[in-house]
Coordinates of C-alpha atoms and ligand atoms in Angstrom, one line a residue:
M1 CA 0.0 0.0 0.0
I2 CA 1.2 3.5 -0.7
P3 CA -0.2 6.5 1.1
V4 CA -1.2 8.9 -1.6
S5 CA -1.9 11.7 0.9
E6 CA 0.7 13.3 3.1
S7 CA -2.1 14.2 5.5
S8 CA -2.3 11.0 7.4
S9 CA 0.8 9.1 6.2
P10 CA 2.7 7.4 9.0
T11 CA 5.8 9.4 7.8
S12 CA 4.2 12.8 8.3
A13 CA 4.1 12.8 12.0
L14 CA 4.5 16.6 12.2
D15 CA 2.3 19.2 10.6
A16 CA 3.4 22.7 9.5
Q17 CA 2.9 24.0 13.0
G18 CA 4.9 21.2 14.5
V19 CA 1.9 19.4 15.8
R20 CA 1.7 15.6 15.6
T21 CA -0.8 14.6 12.9
D22 CA -0.7 10.9 13.6
I23 CA -2.3 11.3 17.0
Y24 CA -5.7 13.0 17.3
P25 CA -8.3 13.3 20.0
R26 CA -11.2 10.9 20.0
E27 CA -13.8 11.8 17.4
K28 CA -16.5 13.9 19.1
I29 CA -19.4 12.6 17.1
P30 CA -20.0 9.1 15.7
K31 CA -18.4 8.5 12.3
Q32 CA -20.6 5.5 11.7
P33 CA -24.2 4.8 12.8
V34 CA -24.6 4.0 16.5
L35 CA -27.3 1.9 18.0
S36 CA -30.1 3.9 19.7
F37 CA -33.7 3.2 20.6
A38 CA -34.7 5.3 17.6
T39 CA -33.0 2.8 15.3
F40 CA -36.2 0.7 15.5
T41 CA -38.8 3.5 15.3
H42 CA -40.4 5.5 12.4
Y43 CA -41.9 2.7 10.4
S44 CA -43.7 3.6 7.3
N45 CA -45.8 1.9 4.7
S46 CA -43.7 3.4 1.9
T47 CA -41.0 0.9 1.0
S48 CA -37.5 2.0 0.1
P49 CA -35.9 -0.2 -2.5
S50 CA -32.6 -1.7 -1.4
V51 CA -30.1 -4.4 -2.2
L52 CA -32.3 -6.7 -0.1
D53 CA -34.8 -6.6 -2.9
A54 CA -32.3 -7.2 -5.7
G55 CA -32.2 -11.0 -5.6
A56 CA -31.2 -14.0 -3.4
V57 CA -29.3 -12.6 -0.4
R58 CA -26.7 -14.4 1.8
Y59 CA -25.4 -12.7 4.9
V60 CA -21.6 -13.0 5.4
N61 CA -18.9 -11.4 7.5
R62 CA -17.8 -8.4 5.5
G63 CA -18.3 -6.8 2.0
S64 CA -14.7 -7.9 1.1
M65 CA -15.6 -11.5 1.9
A66 CA -18.6 -11.2 -0.3
I67 CA -16.4 -10.1 -3.2
G68 CA -14.2 -13.2 -2.5
L69 CA -17.2 -15.5 -2.4
S70 CA -18.6 -14.0 -5.6
L71 CA -15.3 -14.6 -7.4
Q72 CA -15.1 -18.1 -6.0
H73 CA -18.8 -18.9 -7.0
A74 CA -18.1 -17.6 -10.5
K75 CA -14.9 -19.8 -10.6
V76 CA -12.7 -16.8 -11.3
G77 CA -9.1 -17.7 -10.4
N78 CA -5.6 -18.4 -11.6
G79 CA -4.7 -16.7 -14.9
D80 CA -7.9 -14.7 -15.1
E81 CA -8.0 -10.9 -15.2
V82 CA -10.4 -8.8 -13.2
L83 CA -11.2 -5.2 -14.1
L84 CA -11.1 -3.0 -10.9
P85 CA -11.5 0.7 -10.5
A86 CA -8.3 2.7 -10.0
Y87 CA -10.2 4.5 -7.2
H88 CA -10.6 1.8 -4.7
C89 CA -9.8 0.6 -1.2
I90 CA -7.4 -2.2 -0.5
S91 CA -10.1 -4.6 0.8
M92 CA -11.6 -4.6 -2.7
I93 CA -8.4 -5.9 -4.2
E94 CA -7.3 -8.5 -1.6
P95 CA -10.1 -10.9 -2.6
V96 CA -9.0 -10.9 -6.2
I97 CA -5.4 -11.7 -5.1
W98 CA -6.8 -14.4 -2.8
R99 CA -8.4 -16.1 -5.9
G100 CA -5.1 -16.0 -7.7
A101 CA -6.5 -13.6 -10.4
R102 CA -4.8 -10.5 -11.8
P103 CA -6.2 -7.1 -11.0
V104 CA -6.3 -4.7 -14.0
F105 CA -7.1 -1.2 -13.0
Y106 CA -9.3 1.1 -15.1
R107 CA -10.0 4.9 -15.1
I108 CA -12.9 6.7 -13.6
N109 CA -14.2 10.2 -14.6
P110 CA -14.2 13.3 -12.4
D111 CA -17.8 12.7 -11.4
T112 CA -16.8 9.1 -10.3
S113 CA -18.7 7.5 -13.3
I114 CA -16.6 4.6 -14.8
N115 CA -14.8 5.3 -18.0
L116 CA -16.1 2.6 -20.4
S117 CA -13.8 3.4 -23.3
D118 CA -10.8 3.0 -21.0
I119 CA -12.2 -0.3 -19.8
E120 CA -12.7 -1.4 -23.4
S121 CA -9.0 -0.7 -24.2
R122 CA -8.0 -3.0 -21.3
L123 CA -10.0 -6.0 -22.3
T124 CA -8.0 -9.1 -23.2
S125 CA -8.9 -12.8 -23.9
R126 CA -8.3 -13.4 -20.2
T127 CA -10.7 -10.8 -18.9
R128 CA -13.4 -12.5 -16.9
L129 CA -15.1 -9.9 -14.8
L130 CA -15.7 -6.2 -14.2
L131 CA -16.3 -4.8 -10.7
V132 CA -18.2 -1.5 -10.6
T133 CA -18.6 0.7 -7.5
H134 CA -21.5 3.1 -6.8
Y135 CA -19.3 5.6 -5.0
F136 CA -20.7 7.1 -1.8
G137 CA -24.2 6.0 -2.7
F138 CA -24.5 7.7 -6.2
P139 CA -25.4 5.1 -8.8
Q140 CA -23.5 4.3 -12.0
D141 CA -25.2 4.0 -15.3
M142 CA -26.0 0.3 -14.9
V143 CA -28.1 -0.2 -18.0
R144 CA -25.1 0.8 -20.2
I145 CA -22.6 -1.2 -18.1
R146 CA -24.8 -4.3 -18.1
N147 CA -25.0 -4.1 -21.9
F148 CA -21.3 -3.6 -22.2
C149 CA -20.6 -6.7 -20.1
D150 CA -23.1 -8.8 -22.1
A151 CA -21.6 -7.5 -25.4
H152 CA -18.1 -8.5 -24.2
R153 CA -19.2 -11.7 -22.4
I154 CA -17.7 -10.8 -19.1
L155 CA -19.2 -11.1 -15.6
L156 CA -20.3 -8.1 -13.5
I157 CA -20.0 -7.5 -9.8
E158 CA -22.0 -4.5 -8.6
D159 CA -20.2 -3.2 -5.6
C160 CA -22.9 -1.7 -3.4
A161 CA -20.7 -1.2 -0.3
H162 CA -21.6 2.5 -0.4
A163 CA -25.1 2.1 -1.8
F164 CA -27.4 -0.1 0.3
F165 CA -30.6 1.7 -0.8
G166 CA -31.8 3.0 -4.1
A167 CA -33.1 2.0 -7.5
I168 CA -31.9 2.5 -11.1
N169 CA -34.6 2.7 -13.8
G170 CA -37.1 1.2 -11.4
A171 CA -35.0 -1.8 -10.5
P172 CA -33.4 -2.1 -7.0
I173 CA -29.8 -1.2 -6.8
G174 CA -27.7 -4.4 -7.0
S175 CA -30.0 -6.2 -9.4
F176 CA -27.9 -5.5 -12.5
G177 CA -24.8 -7.4 -11.6
D178 CA -24.3 -11.2 -12.0
Y179 CA -23.4 -10.6 -8.3
A180 CA -23.8 -7.7 -6.0
I181 CA -22.0 -7.1 -2.7
A182 CA -22.9 -4.8 0.2
S183 CA -21.4 -3.7 3.4
P184 CA -24.3 -3.1 5.8
W185 CA -22.2 -1.9 8.7
K186 CA -21.8 1.4 6.8
F187 CA -25.6 1.9 7.0
F188 CA -26.7 0.1 10.1
P189 CA -25.5 0.4 13.7
I190 CA -23.6 -3.0 13.6
S191 CA -20.0 -4.0 13.9
D192 CA -19.8 -6.8 11.3
G193 CA -21.6 -7.8 8.1
G194 CA -21.5 -8.2 4.4
L195 CA -24.0 -9.3 1.8
I196 CA -23.7 -11.3 -1.4
I197 CA -26.7 -10.9 -3.6
S198 CA -27.7 -12.3 -7.0
A199 CA -30.8 -12.1 -9.2
R200 CA -29.1 -14.3 -11.9
R201 CA -27.1 -17.0 -10.0
D202 CA -28.2 -19.7 -7.6
L203 CA -26.5 -18.9 -4.3
S204 CA -28.2 -21.7 -2.3
G205 CA -25.2 -23.9 -2.7
L206 CA -22.9 -21.5 -0.9
E207 CA -21.7 -23.2 2.3
L208 CA -21.6 -20.7 5.2
L209 CA -20.6 -21.4 8.8
T210 CA -22.2 -19.9 11.8
P211 CA -19.5 -18.2 13.9
G212 CA -19.1 -19.4 17.5
P213 CA -20.5 -17.9 20.7
W214 CA -17.3 -15.8 21.4
F215 CA -17.7 -14.0 18.1
Q216 CA -21.4 -13.6 18.6
A217 CA -20.9 -12.0 22.0
K218 CA -18.0 -9.8 20.9
T219 CA -19.9 -8.2 18.0
L220 CA -22.9 -7.5 20.2
V221 CA -20.7 -6.0 22.9
N222 CA -18.8 -3.9 20.3
T223 CA -22.1 -2.5 19.0
M224 CA -23.3 -1.7 22.6
E225 CA -20.0 -0.1 23.7
H226 CA -19.9 2.0 20.6
A227 CA -23.4 3.3 21.4
F228 CA -22.4 4.0 25.0
E229 CA -19.3 5.9 23.9
Y230 CA -21.5 8.4 22.2
R231 CA -24.1 8.6 25.0
R232 CA -26.8 6.4 23.4
L233 CA -28.9 3.7 25.2
A234 CA -28.3 5.5 28.5
A235 CA -30.5 3.1 30.5
A236 CA -28.8 0.0 29.1
H237 CA -25.4 1.7 29.8
L238 CA -26.3 2.2 33.5
L239 CA -27.2 -1.5 33.8
L240 CA -24.1 -2.8 32.0
K241 CA -21.5 -0.3 33.2
A242 CA -20.1 -2.6 36.0
P243 CA -20.0 -5.8 33.9
L244 CA -18.3 -4.0 31.0
W245 CA -15.7 -2.4 33.3
F246 CA -14.8 -5.9 34.7
K247 CA -14.7 -7.3 31.2
N248 CA -12.3 -4.6 30.0
Q249 CA -10.1 -4.9 33.1
A250 CA -9.9 -8.7 32.6
L251 CA -9.0 -8.3 29.0
R252 CA -6.2 -5.8 29.9
Q253 CA -4.8 -8.1 32.5
T254 CA -5.0 -11.4 30.8
K255 CA -3.9 -10.4 27.3
G256 CA -2.5 -6.9 27.7
M257 CA -5.3 -6.0 25.3
V258 CA -7.4 -2.9 25.1
P259 CA -11.1 -3.4 24.5
V260 CA -12.0 -4.7 21.0
I261 CA -12.5 -1.9 18.6
A262 CA -15.5 -2.1 16.3
P263 CA -14.8 -1.5 12.5
S264 CA -16.7 1.7 12.8
D265 CA -14.0 3.0 15.0
A266 CA -11.2 1.8 12.8
G267 CA -8.8 4.2 11.0
S268 CA -9.7 6.4 8.1
S269 CA -11.6 3.6 6.3
S270 CA -11.6 -0.1 6.3
N271 CA -8.7 -0.1 3.9
L272 CA -6.1 -0.1 6.6
G273 CA -6.2 -3.8 7.2
N274 CA -8.3 -3.5 10.3
G275 CA -11.2 -5.8 9.6
G276 CA -10.3 -6.0 5.9
F277 CA -10.3 -9.2 3.8
D278 CA -9.5 -12.3 5.9
A279 CA -9.4 -15.7 4.1
A280 CA -10.0 -17.5 7.3
R281 CA -13.4 -15.9 7.7
V282 CA -14.5 -15.9 4.1
N283 CA -17.3 -18.5 4.7
N284 CA -18.5 -17.1 8.0
R285 CA -22.0 -15.8 8.3
M286 CA -22.9 -12.4 9.7
S287 CA -23.3 -12.4 13.5
M288 CA -26.9 -13.0 14.8
S289 CA -27.1 -9.6 16.5
S290 CA -26.1 -7.7 13.3
W291 CA -28.5 -9.8 11.3
L292 CA -31.3 -8.9 13.7
I293 CA -30.5 -5.2 13.7
T294 CA -30.2 -5.1 9.9
N295 CA -33.6 -6.7 9.5
M296 CA -35.4 -4.9 12.3
A297 CA -34.1 -1.3 11.9
S298 CA -36.4 1.2 10.3
K299 CA -35.2 1.5 6.6
H300 CA -37.5 4.4 6.1
R301 CA -35.8 6.3 8.9
I302 CA -32.3 5.6 7.4
V303 CA -33.4 6.8 3.9
E304 CA -35.2 9.9 5.1
K305 CA -32.6 11.0 7.7
R306 CA -29.6 10.5 5.4
R307 CA -31.2 12.4 2.6
H308 CA -32.2 15.2 5.0
N309 CA -28.7 15.4 6.6
Y310 CA -27.1 15.4 3.1
A311 CA -29.4 18.3 1.9
R312 CA -28.5 20.3 5.1
L313 CA -24.8 19.7 4.6
L314 CA -25.1 20.8 0.9
A315 CA -27.0 23.9 1.9
E316 CA -24.5 24.9 4.6
L317 CA -21.2 23.7 3.1
G318 CA -21.9 24.0 -0.6
N319 CA -20.3 27.4 -1.1
L320 CA -17.2 27.5 1.0
P321 CA -14.0 29.1 -0.5
D322 CA -11.6 26.3 0.3
C323 CA -13.6 23.2 -0.8
R324 CA -16.6 22.0 -2.9
P325 CA -19.0 19.1 -2.7
L326 CA -18.1 16.2 -5.0
F327 CA -21.8 15.8 -5.8
A328 CA -23.5 19.2 -5.9
S329 CA -27.0 17.9 -5.9
L330 CA -28.9 14.9 -4.4
P331 CA -30.9 13.3 -7.2
E332 CA -34.3 11.7 -6.3
G333 CA -33.9 8.2 -4.9
V334 CA -30.1 8.5 -4.0
V335 CA -29.4 7.5 -0.4
P336 CA -25.9 8.8 0.4
Q337 CA -23.3 6.9 2.4
V338 CA -21.4 10.1 3.3
F339 CA -21.0 13.7 2.3
P340 CA -17.8 14.0 0.2
L341 CA -16.0 17.4 0.0
V342 CA -13.1 18.1 -2.3
Y343 CA -10.4 20.3 -0.6
D344 CA -8.0 22.7 -2.3
V345 CA -5.3 22.2 0.5
P346 CA -6.1 18.9 2.0
V347 CA -3.1 18.5 4.3
R348 CA -4.0 21.6 6.3
A349 CA -7.7 20.9 6.4
F350 CA -7.1 17.3 7.6
S351 CA -4.8 18.3 10.4
L352 CA -7.1 21.1 11.7
L353 CA -10.3 19.1 11.5
K354 CA -8.8 16.0 13.1
R355 CA -7.4 18.0 15.9
A356 CA -10.9 19.4 16.5
G357 CA -12.2 15.8 16.7
V358 CA -14.2 15.9 13.5
P359 CA -14.7 12.4 12.0
I360 CA -13.3 12.0 8.5
I361 CA -13.5 9.0 6.3
R362 CA -10.8 8.6 3.6
F363 CA -11.9 6.2 0.9
G364 CA -9.0 5.5 -1.5
E365 CA -6.4 7.1 0.7
Y366 CA -4.2 4.1 0.2
L367 CA -4.1 2.5 -3.2
W368 CA -2.8 -0.9 -4.3
E369 CA 1.0 -0.5 -4.6
D370 CA 1.3 -2.5 -7.8
M371 CA -1.0 -0.1 -9.6
D372 CA 0.9 2.3 -11.8
S373 CA 0.4 5.8 -10.4
S374 CA -0.3 7.2 -13.9
T375 CA -3.2 4.8 -14.4
C376 CA -5.9 7.4 -13.5
P377 CA -5.1 11.0 -12.9
V378 CA -8.6 11.6 -11.5
T379 CA -8.0 8.9 -8.9
A380 CA -4.8 10.6 -7.8
E381 CA -6.7 13.8 -7.2
L382 CA -9.7 12.2 -5.5
S383 CA -7.7 10.1 -3.1
R384 CA -5.7 13.1 -2.0
C385 CA -8.4 15.8 -1.9
V386 CA -11.7 14.2 -1.0
F387 CA -12.8 13.9 2.6
Q388 CA -16.0 12.2 3.5
F389 CA -18.0 13.4 6.4
P390 CA -20.8 11.4 8.1
C391 CA -24.4 12.1 7.2
H392 CA -25.9 9.0 8.8
Q393 CA -29.3 8.6 10.4
E394 CA -28.0 8.5 14.0
L395 CA -26.4 12.0 14.0
R396 CA -28.3 14.3 16.3
D397 CA -29.1 17.8 15.2
N398 CA -26.7 19.3 17.6
E399 CA -23.9 17.0 16.4
L400 CA -24.5 17.8 12.8
H401 CA -24.6 21.5 13.7
W402 CA -21.3 21.2 15.6
M403 CA -19.6 19.4 12.6
I404 CA -20.9 22.1 10.2
T405 CA -19.5 24.8 12.4
Q406 CA -16.1 23.2 12.6
I407 CA -15.9 22.8 8.8
R408 CA -17.2 26.3 8.1
S409 CA -14.7 27.9 10.6
L410 CA -11.7 26.2 8.9
G411 CA -11.5 28.9 6.2
K412 CA -11.3 31.6 8.9
R413 CA -8.5 30.1 10.9
Ligands
PLP1 C1 -16.3 0.4 -2.3 C2 -16.1 -0.6 -1.3 N1 -16.2 -1.9 -1.6 C3 -16.0 -2.9 -0.8 C4 -15.6 -2.7 0.5 C5 -15.4 -3.8 1.5 O1 -16.4 -3.8 2.4 P1 -16.1 -4.2 3.9 O2 -15.5 -3.1 4.7 O3 -17.5 -4.6 4.5 O4 -15.3 -5.4 3.9 C6 -15.4 -1.3 0.9 C7 -14.9 -1.0 2.3 O5 -14.9 0.1 2.7 C8 -15.6 -0.3 0.0 O6 -15.5 1.0 0.3

């Protein structure tokens, strides 16, 4: 992996003011959804199309494992070439390497749509599959992409890790690929989970293993502790405070460990190896608690709140002098994963915002090191300059207001 941004590279421990940039205070508001009683409220008769409607669904450990399983199911392996976007995170590439296939990287356009003529120029007799990502929840032109794959007789994985909800031309997102994958922990307050979905292939033969009681307990505790950390579920916290304290003490003493950290608390994104692709867990099912939360949470609330928060961020941060929204409008039906801003001077912004405790997600901050850096100039720019801020359904009004104030005040400092 090569860090493409100086802002959080391990080698850039000091910023221009001599302040360490590799150690920042705890994020003051939750970067990912946290469990609350409200998670299960606000039901509505209006249904929001999602990947769950796109075909047969199997619940697995992570989105990256779902990519691995899709490749395995399609018998993509040694000697095969897989077309992957230059703008990626490492956990999208590791499953391809695990299968013994060769990643071939293609260009994306400045609006994150995929560059089909570049893809066409990279096709060979060994090309088996194209993976396409709906970046940050904004859908690709799947009708055109599906036709392209059919014309060239290659398979298609629709990567819905950033796009759990939505429809394209009336069909649920995820229904265009031979396979689709999703990463529900980016949309629901859970600490594990991935989905493999297919409307075109029979997934019933996929053999999945139920993880043991230790993993089941750990994922539930992670979810609860993450919620308590951000002052949610206060009554439950009161009840569980003492047992959790004893558990953390025991962990420290027996293993010299600190409490287990949920993926939602991991580094800039899941591309840092924390919770990324793990061949040993590729056949594992999602934990029971995460499955329950995913199925019981109000989908309507997620859709409405995310769209509402995004619109507010757009209104308040859309015209700042030092940055611009990557997507300047929120089309009907799009359910955003995050709010991406493109910064003119990212190093300074990163350091100041992180020191204030603002959560920043950095998709594509690290790129696959064997990828030629000239492959895609747009990727070089996006991975360096785009920061993603949370717009999830569990942000409270005062938390959103605080984040907006921090981002707005940056230009004045
Ligand atoms: C576009 C994309 N695809 C796939 C993945 C892998 O998902 P997971 O983190 O659930 O393994 C990620 C992870 O961040 C991602 O951003």
